[in-house]
Amino acid sequence: MTLKSLIAAAAVALTLGTAGLAAAQQNLEKTDIKIAVGGKPLLYYLPLTLAERLGYFKDAGLNVQINDFGGGAKSLQALIGGSADVVTGAYDHTIQMQAKSQPIVAVAQLGRYPGIVLASVNKAGTIKSVNDLKGKKVGVTAPGSSTNFMLNHVLTSMGMKPEDASVIGVGGGPSAIAAIKRGEIDAIVNLDPVISQAQADGDITVLLDTRTEKGTMDVYGGPYPAAVLYMKPDFIKENPKTTQALTDVFVRTMLWLNKASTDDVLKVLPEEYFLGNKSLYAQAFEHSRPTYSPDGRFTQAGADAALKVLKAFDQAVASTNIDLSKTYTNQYVEDSLKRLEK
């Protein structure tokens, strides 16, 4: 990033309660943090890259290593396996893991709408509507990811079963574009900037779009939490100040994002995110802007919607008495907002 870009980013950020942040970062229990993510360049995870590039982790006294995996399911595995401390991933995983008696807790919401799009691949030419998905090859970022969950939901809502379609992991970047162009899949469930790139190239036809409130309501019947910051309860118990510092970083990022222009955002991002077309990426960001949480807070309505959707196709969730109050907390976000909004 150029010096000019850094100055511009700092000007937009203003101070955003940095004095309050400094007071909060005293005596952190753990300062070296490994964050797992499944598809960092995706707009779904934009707040993570912004937090990193704006220097907010450093401001909070944290030395962060970000490990990028092929999909959300793999970043979840990293957390469970102990190679990651925290994850930016789909809220759905907090419900699913409670059903497996491996609880994880979300402490900040990054996305209030999923931003996931289901589209037919024009080259394959076999799908005209969602009713045609049975027996077809559908590309998702990775099996077990939030894109896979949306496909499962759509299939079950149409009276089909998740296994009625062949799920193929295509990633969330150039590999997804390549799978579309080669006609290796009949449909794709993915996110921006992949979707906007494929649309601009005339390679897909959008069938369902959760980048807007209306699209989310049409698909899920209510608000639906997307990307969150989650971790194991033990991590929170052992590192409450570090948990607060991490939450501060993401709440600060959401507040910055609310005020930033498209140009401000693009100045912060690395060139490789643009897939060779910066103006198209700008359009993709504008499409996805409504999906981001304004302040990091969770809602009960969103949690209820996620549970209802997962129950329809996940037998473990359906057969478990899920306590949603243990899947998320607003405690740390509320504390952040008290200091950052001053």
Short mmCIF file of N, CA and C in Angstrom, two decimals, residues 38 69-77 93 96 100 138-152 165-172 189-190 313:
data_model
loop_
_atom_site.label_atom_id
_atom_site.label_comp_id
_atom_site.label_asym_id
_atom_site.label_seq_id
_atom_site.Cartn_x
_atom_site.Cartn_y
_atom_site.Cartn_z
N GLY A 38 -11.72 -19.66 5.51
CA GLY A 38 -11.87 -20.50 4.33
C GLY A 38 -12.20 -19.69 3.09
N PHE A 69 -7.72 -21.39 4.18
CA PHE A 69 -8.03 -22.75 3.73
C PHE A 69 -9.00 -22.72 2.55
N GLY A 70 -9.23 -23.87 1.96
CA GLY A 70 -10.06 -23.96 0.76
C GLY A 70 -11.54 -23.75 0.99
N GLY A 71 -11.98 -23.78 2.22
CA GLY A 71 -13.39 -23.59 2.52
C GLY A 71 -13.61 -23.53 4.02
N GLY A 72 -14.83 -23.13 4.41
CA GLY A 72 -15.14 -22.96 5.82
C GLY A 72 -15.04 -24.23 6.64
N ALA A 73 -15.35 -25.37 6.03
CA ALA A 73 -15.27 -26.63 6.76
C ALA A 73 -13.84 -26.93 7.18
N LYS A 74 -12.88 -26.55 6.34
CA LYS A 74 -11.48 -26.82 6.65
C LYS A 74 -10.95 -25.89 7.73
N SER A 75 -11.41 -24.65 7.74
CA SER A 75 -10.98 -23.75 8.81
C SER A 75 -11.58 -24.18 10.15
N LEU A 76 -12.79 -24.72 10.11
CA LEU A 76 -13.40 -25.28 11.33
C LEU A 76 -12.57 -26.45 11.84
N GLN A 77 -12.13 -27.31 10.94
CA GLN A 77 -11.30 -28.45 11.32
C GLN A 77 -9.99 -27.99 11.97
N HIS A 93 -21.87 -23.15 11.72
CA HIS A 93 -20.99 -24.13 12.36
C HIS A 93 -21.16 -24.16 13.88
N GLN A 96 -24.07 -26.56 14.39
CA GLN A 96 -23.71 -27.93 14.04
C GLN A 96 -22.74 -28.56 15.06
N LYS A 100 -22.76 -31.89 17.88
CA LYS A 100 -21.72 -32.92 17.96
C LYS A 100 -20.99 -32.89 19.30
N VAL A 138 -22.94 -29.66 -8.91
CA VAL A 138 -23.02 -28.29 -8.39
C VAL A 138 -21.71 -27.93 -7.69
N GLY A 139 -21.08 -26.86 -8.12
CA GLY A 139 -19.85 -26.41 -7.51
C GLY A 139 -20.12 -25.56 -6.27
N VAL A 140 -19.42 -25.86 -5.19
CA VAL A 140 -19.47 -25.06 -3.96
C VAL A 140 -18.03 -24.71 -3.59
N THR A 141 -17.84 -23.79 -2.66
CA THR A 141 -16.47 -23.45 -2.28
C THR A 141 -15.75 -24.69 -1.75
N ALA A 142 -16.44 -25.41 -0.85
CA ALA A 142 -15.90 -26.68 -0.33
C ALA A 142 -17.05 -27.46 0.30
N PRO A 143 -17.05 -28.77 0.21
CA PRO A 143 -18.08 -29.56 0.88
C PRO A 143 -18.10 -29.25 2.38
N GLY A 144 -19.30 -29.07 2.92
CA GLY A 144 -19.44 -28.75 4.33
C GLY A 144 -19.32 -27.27 4.65
N SER A 145 -19.19 -26.44 3.62
CA SER A 145 -19.08 -25.00 3.80
C SER A 145 -20.46 -24.35 3.76
N SER A 146 -20.50 -23.04 4.01
CA SER A 146 -21.78 -22.33 3.99
C SER A 146 -22.44 -22.36 2.62
N THR A 147 -21.64 -22.41 1.55
CA THR A 147 -22.23 -22.52 0.21
C THR A 147 -22.91 -23.87 0.04
N ASN A 148 -22.30 -24.91 0.59
CA ASN A 148 -22.90 -26.24 0.57
C ASN A 148 -24.20 -26.25 1.37
N PHE A 149 -24.21 -25.54 2.51
CA PHE A 149 -25.42 -25.48 3.34
C PHE A 149 -26.57 -24.83 2.60
N MET A 150 -26.26 -23.77 1.84
CA MET A 150 -27.33 -23.12 1.07
C MET A 150 -27.89 -24.08 0.04
N LEU A 151 -27.02 -24.82 -0.64
CA LEU A 151 -27.48 -25.81 -1.62
C LEU A 151 -28.37 -26.84 -0.94
N ASN A 152 -27.93 -27.35 0.21
CA ASN A 152 -28.73 -28.33 0.94
C ASN A 152 -30.11 -27.77 1.29
N ALA A 165 -27.95 -34.02 -5.44
CA ALA A 165 -27.03 -33.31 -6.34
C ALA A 165 -25.60 -33.74 -6.01
N SER A 166 -24.74 -33.73 -7.01
CA SER A 166 -23.33 -34.06 -6.79
C SER A 166 -22.57 -32.78 -6.44
N VAL A 167 -22.03 -32.74 -5.23
CA VAL A 167 -21.33 -31.55 -4.75
C VAL A 167 -19.85 -31.63 -5.10
N ILE A 168 -19.35 -30.57 -5.72
CA ILE A 168 -17.95 -30.51 -6.13
C ILE A 168 -17.31 -29.24 -5.55
N GLY A 169 -16.23 -29.38 -4.82
CA GLY A 169 -15.52 -28.23 -4.28
C GLY A 169 -14.70 -27.54 -5.36
N VAL A 170 -14.98 -26.26 -5.59
CA VAL A 170 -14.28 -25.52 -6.65
C VAL A 170 -13.52 -24.31 -6.10
N GLY A 171 -13.54 -24.12 -4.78
CA GLY A 171 -12.86 -22.96 -4.20
C GLY A 171 -13.66 -21.68 -4.38
N GLY A 172 -12.99 -20.56 -4.06
CA GLY A 172 -13.69 -19.28 -4.13
C GLY A 172 -12.91 -18.22 -4.89
N VAL A 189 -22.67 -22.52 -6.53
CA VAL A 189 -23.11 -21.77 -5.35
C VAL A 189 -21.84 -21.12 -4.81
N ASN A 190 -21.74 -19.81 -4.95
CA ASN A 190 -20.49 -19.14 -4.60
C ASN A 190 -20.77 -17.70 -4.22
N PHE A 313 -32.06 -30.37 7.07
CA PHE A 313 -31.21 -31.29 6.32
C PHE A 313 -30.09 -31.92 7.15
#
